[in-house]
Amino acid sequence: MTEVELTMSQRLRCLVIGIPQATFPEGLLRPDEAASIPYAQLAEHLPLPDTLELVVAPLFCDDFDALEIIETLGSAGYRRVLRIVAPKLPNRQIVLRELRSHAVRQGITLEMVEEG
């Protein structure tokens, strides 16, 4: 999906940010319902469409971390689900609790899943 299509799509249901190798299960979403962008392009696509149900992002990467995504989405008025993809963590519950405390202040429901 091109940038213009993402901006124009009022059917977008799933947005992946900062996971370039992201794939979408065939048959689950139509092509205009899912997109993957780098974090640097997020500001160009605000405000996000009302149809957006799920944002997926990594716990951390070279460009940003989960706390930055939470703040950016919250400031943009996103109030749905943010799914954080994390490596296997020794203290997963501590990290999840910290992220959720930030997400709830922004009105975002946070989930965390392990890579793989």
Coordinates of N, CA and C in Angstrom, one line a residue:
M1 N 0.8 -1.2 0.0 CA 0.0 0.0 0.0 C 0.9 1.2 0.0
T2 N 0.6 2.2 -0.9 CA 1.4 3.4 -0.9 C 1.0 4.4 0.1
E3 N 1.8 5.4 0.3 CA 1.5 6.4 1.3 C 0.2 7.1 1.0
V4 N -0.1 7.4 -0.2 CA -1.4 8.0 -0.6 C -2.5 7.1 -0.3
E5 N -2.4 5.8 -0.6 CA -3.4 4.9 -0.3 C -3.7 4.8 1.2
L6 N -2.6 4.8 2.0 CA -2.8 4.7 3.5 C -3.5 6.0 4.0
T7 N -3.1 7.1 3.5 CA -3.7 8.4 3.9 C -5.2 8.4 3.5
M8 N -5.5 7.9 2.3 CA -6.9 8.0 1.8 C -7.7 6.8 2.3
S9 N -7.2 5.7 2.8 CA -8.0 4.6 3.1 C -8.8 4.8 4.4
Q10 N -10.1 4.8 4.2 CA -11.0 4.9 5.4 C -11.4 3.5 5.9
R11 N -10.8 2.5 5.3 CA -11.1 1.1 5.7 C -9.9 0.5 6.6
L12 N -8.9 1.3 6.8 CA -7.7 0.8 7.5 C -8.1 0.3 8.9
R13 N -7.8 -1.0 9.2 CA -8.1 -1.6 10.5 C -6.9 -2.0 11.3
C14 N -5.8 -2.2 10.6 CA -4.5 -2.6 11.3 C -3.4 -1.9 10.7
L15 N -2.6 -1.2 11.6 CA -1.4 -0.5 11.2 C -0.2 -1.0 11.9
V16 N 0.8 -1.4 11.2 CA 2.1 -1.9 11.8 C 3.1 -0.8 11.6
I17 N 3.7 -0.4 12.7 CA 4.7 0.6 12.7 C 6.1 0.1 13.1
G18 N 7.0 0.3 12.2 CA 8.4 0.0 12.6 C 8.8 -1.5 12.5
I19 N 8.0 -2.3 11.9 CA 8.3 -3.7 11.7 C 8.3 -4.0 10.2
P20 N 9.4 -3.7 9.5 CA 9.4 -3.8 8.0 C 9.1 -5.2 7.5
Q21 N 9.4 -6.3 8.2 CA 9.1 -7.6 7.7 C 7.7 -8.1 8.0
A22 N 6.8 -7.2 8.5 CA 5.5 -7.6 8.9 C 4.7 -8.2 7.7
T23 N 4.0 -9.2 8.0 CA 3.1 -9.8 7.0 C 1.7 -9.9 7.6
F24 N 0.7 -10.0 6.7 CA -0.7 -10.1 7.2 C -1.3 -11.4 6.7
P25 N -1.9 -12.1 7.6 CA -2.5 -13.4 7.2 C -3.5 -13.2 6.1
E26 N -3.3 -14.0 5.0 CA -4.2 -13.9 3.9 C -5.6 -14.3 4.3
G27 N -6.6 -13.5 3.8 CA -8.0 -13.8 4.1 C -8.5 -13.2 5.4
L28 N -7.6 -12.7 6.3 CA -8.0 -12.1 7.5 C -8.4 -10.6 7.3
L29 N -7.6 -10.0 6.5 CA -7.8 -8.5 6.2 C -7.7 -8.3 4.7
R30 N -8.5 -7.4 4.1 CA -8.4 -7.0 2.7 C -7.1 -6.1 2.6
P31 N -6.5 -6.0 1.4 CA -5.3 -5.2 1.3 C -5.5 -3.8 1.7
D32 N -6.7 -3.2 1.6 CA -6.8 -1.8 2.0 C -7.1 -1.7 3.5
E33 N -7.2 -2.8 4.2 CA -7.4 -2.7 5.7 C -6.2 -2.9 6.5
A34 N -5.0 -3.1 5.9 CA -3.8 -3.2 6.7 C -2.7 -2.5 6.0
A35 N -1.7 -2.0 6.8 CA -0.6 -1.3 6.2 C 0.6 -1.3 7.2
S36 N 1.8 -1.2 6.7 CA 3.0 -1.2 7.5 C 3.8 0.0 7.1
I37 N 4.2 0.8 8.0 CA 5.0 2.0 7.8 C 6.1 2.1 8.7
P38 N 7.2 2.9 8.4 CA 8.2 3.2 9.3 C 7.7 4.3 10.3
Y39 N 8.3 4.3 11.5 CA 7.9 5.3 12.5 C 8.0 6.7 12.0
A40 N 9.0 7.0 11.2 CA 9.3 8.3 10.6 C 8.1 8.8 9.8
Q41 N 7.3 7.9 9.3 CA 6.2 8.4 8.4 C 4.9 8.5 9.2
L42 N 4.9 8.1 10.4 CA 3.6 8.2 11.2 C 3.0 9.6 11.2
A43 N 3.7 10.6 11.5 CA 3.2 11.9 11.6 C 2.5 12.4 10.3
E44 N 3.0 11.8 9.1 CA 2.4 12.2 7.8 C 1.0 11.6 7.7
H45 N 0.6 10.6 8.5 CA -0.6 9.9 8.3 C -1.6 10.2 9.4
L46 N -1.3 11.3 10.2 CA -2.2 11.7 11.3 C -3.2 12.7 10.7
P47 N -4.4 12.8 11.1 CA -5.0 11.9 12.1 C -5.3 10.5 11.5
L48 N -5.3 9.5 12.4 CA -5.5 8.1 12.0 C -7.0 7.9 11.7
P49 N -7.4 7.1 10.8 CA -8.8 6.9 10.5 C -9.5 6.2 11.6
D50 N -10.8 6.6 11.7 CA -11.7 6.0 12.8 C -11.8 4.5 12.7
T51 N -11.6 3.9 11.6 CA -11.8 2.5 11.4 C -10.6 1.7 12.0
L52 N -9.5 2.4 12.3 CA -8.3 1.7 12.8 C -8.6 1.0 14.2
E53 N -8.4 -0.3 14.2 CA -8.7 -1.1 15.5 C -7.5 -1.5 16.2
L54 N -6.4 -1.7 15.5 CA -5.2 -2.2 16.0 C -3.9 -1.6 15.5
V55 N -3.0 -1.2 16.4 CA -1.7 -0.8 16.0 C -0.7 -1.8 16.6
V56 N 0.3 -2.2 15.7 CA 1.3 -3.2 16.2 C 2.6 -2.5 16.1
A57 N 3.5 -2.6 17.1 CA 4.8 -2.0 17.1 C 5.7 -2.8 18.0
P58 N 7.0 -2.7 17.7 CA 8.0 -3.4 18.5 C 8.2 -2.7 19.9
L59 N 8.7 -3.5 20.8 CA 9.0 -3.0 22.2 C 10.1 -1.9 22.0
F60 N 11.1 -2.1 21.2 CA 12.1 -1.2 20.9 C 12.8 -1.5 19.6
C61 N 13.3 -0.5 19.0 CA 14.1 -0.6 17.8 C 15.0 0.6 17.6
D62 N 15.7 0.7 16.5 CA 16.6 1.8 16.3 C 16.0 3.2 16.4
D63 N 14.7 3.3 15.9 CA 14.1 4.6 15.7 C 13.2 5.0 16.9
F64 N 12.7 4.1 17.7 CA 11.7 4.5 18.8 C 11.6 3.3 19.7
D65 N 10.8 3.5 20.8 CA 10.5 2.5 21.7 C 9.0 2.5 22.0
A66 N 8.5 1.6 22.7 CA 7.1 1.4 23.0 C 6.5 2.7 23.7
L67 N 7.3 3.3 24.6 CA 6.8 4.4 25.3 C 6.5 5.6 24.4
E68 N 7.4 5.8 23.4 CA 7.2 6.8 22.4 C 6.0 6.6 21.6
I69 N 5.8 5.3 21.2 CA 4.6 5.0 20.4 C 3.3 5.3 21.2
I70 N 3.3 4.9 22.5 CA 2.2 5.2 23.3 C 1.9 6.7 23.4
E71 N 2.9 7.5 23.6 CA 2.7 8.9 23.7 C 2.2 9.5 22.4
T72 N 2.8 9.1 21.3 CA 2.5 9.6 20.0 C 1.0 9.2 19.6
L73 N 0.6 8.0 19.8 CA -0.7 7.6 19.5 C -1.7 8.3 20.4
G74 N -1.4 8.4 21.7 CA -2.3 9.0 22.6 C -2.5 10.5 22.3
S75 N -1.4 11.2 21.9 CA -1.5 12.6 21.5 C -2.4 12.7 20.2
A76 N -2.3 11.7 19.4 CA -3.1 11.7 18.1 C -4.6 11.3 18.3
G77 N -4.9 11.0 19.5 CA -6.3 10.6 19.8 C -6.7 9.2 19.6
Y78 N -5.7 8.3 19.4 CA -5.9 6.9 19.2 C -6.3 6.3 20.6
R79 N -7.4 5.6 20.6 CA -8.0 5.1 21.9 C -8.4 3.6 21.8
R80 N -7.7 2.9 20.9 CA -8.0 1.4 20.7 C -6.9 0.6 21.3
V81 N -6.5 -0.5 20.5 CA -5.6 -1.5 21.0 C -4.2 -1.3 20.4
L82 N -3.2 -1.3 21.2 CA -1.8 -1.3 20.8 C -1.2 -2.6 21.2
R83 N -0.7 -3.3 20.2 CA 0.0 -4.6 20.5 C 1.5 -4.5 20.3
I84 N 2.2 -4.7 21.4 CA 3.6 -4.5 21.4 C 4.3 -5.9 21.2
V85 N 5.2 -6.0 20.2 CA 5.9 -7.2 19.9 C 7.2 -7.1 20.6
A86 N 7.5 -8.1 21.5 CA 8.7 -8.1 22.4 C 9.5 -9.3 22.2
P87 N 10.8 -9.3 22.4 CA 11.6 -10.5 22.5 C 11.2 -11.2 23.8
K88 N 11.7 -12.4 24.0 CA 11.5 -13.1 25.3 C 12.2 -12.3 26.4
L89 N 11.4 -12.0 27.4 CA 11.9 -11.1 28.5 C 12.0 -11.9 29.8
P90 N 13.0 -11.7 30.6 CA 13.1 -12.4 31.9 C 12.0 -11.9 32.9
N91 N 11.7 -10.6 32.8 CA 10.7 -10.0 33.7 C 9.5 -9.4 32.9
R92 N 8.9 -10.2 32.1 CA 7.8 -9.8 31.2 C 6.8 -9.0 31.9
Q93 N 6.3 -9.5 33.1 CA 5.2 -8.9 33.8 C 5.6 -7.5 34.3
I94 N 6.8 -7.2 34.6 CA 7.2 -5.9 35.1 C 7.2 -4.9 33.9
V95 N 7.7 -5.3 32.8 CA 7.6 -4.5 31.6 C 6.2 -4.2 31.2
L96 N 5.4 -5.3 31.1 CA 4.0 -5.1 30.8 C 3.2 -4.2 31.7
R97 N 3.5 -4.3 33.0 CA 2.8 -3.4 34.0 C 3.2 -1.9 33.7
E98 N 4.5 -1.7 33.5 CA 5.0 -0.3 33.2 C 4.4 0.2 31.9
L99 N 4.4 -0.5 30.9 CA 3.8 -0.1 29.6 C 2.3 0.2 29.8
R100 N 1.6 -0.7 30.4 CA 0.1 -0.5 30.6 C -0.2 0.7 31.4
S101 N 0.7 1.0 32.4 CA 0.4 2.2 33.2 C 0.5 3.5 32.4
H102 N 1.4 3.5 31.4 CA 1.5 4.7 30.5 C 0.3 4.6 29.5
A103 N 0.0 3.4 29.0 CA -1.1 3.3 28.0 C -2.5 3.7 28.5
V104 N -2.7 3.3 29.8 CA -4.1 3.6 30.3 C -4.2 5.1 30.5
R105 N -3.2 5.8 30.8 CA -3.3 7.3 30.9 C -3.6 7.9 29.5
Q106 N -3.3 7.2 28.4 CA -3.6 7.7 27.1 C -4.9 7.2 26.6
G107 N -5.6 6.3 27.3 CA -6.8 5.7 26.9 C -6.6 4.5 25.9
I108 N -5.4 3.9 25.9 CA -5.1 2.9 25.0 C -5.0 1.5 25.7
T109 N -5.6 0.5 25.1 CA -5.5 -0.9 25.6 C -4.2 -1.5 25.1
L110 N -3.4 -2.0 26.0 CA -2.1 -2.5 25.6 C -2.0 -4.0 25.7
E111 N -1.5 -4.7 24.7 CA -1.3 -6.1 24.7 C 0.2 -6.3 24.4
M112 N 0.8 -7.3 24.9 CA 2.2 -7.6 24.6 C 2.3 -9.1 24.2
V113 N 3.0 -9.3 23.0 CA 3.2 -10.7 22.5 C 4.7 -10.9 22.3
E114 N 5.1 -12.1 22.4 CA 6.5 -12.5 22.1 C 6.7 -12.6 20.6
E115 N 7.9 -12.2 20.1 CA 8.3 -12.4 18.7 C 8.2 -13.8 18.4
G116 N 7.9 -14.1 17.1 CA 8.0 -15.4 16.6 C 6.7 -16.1 16.4

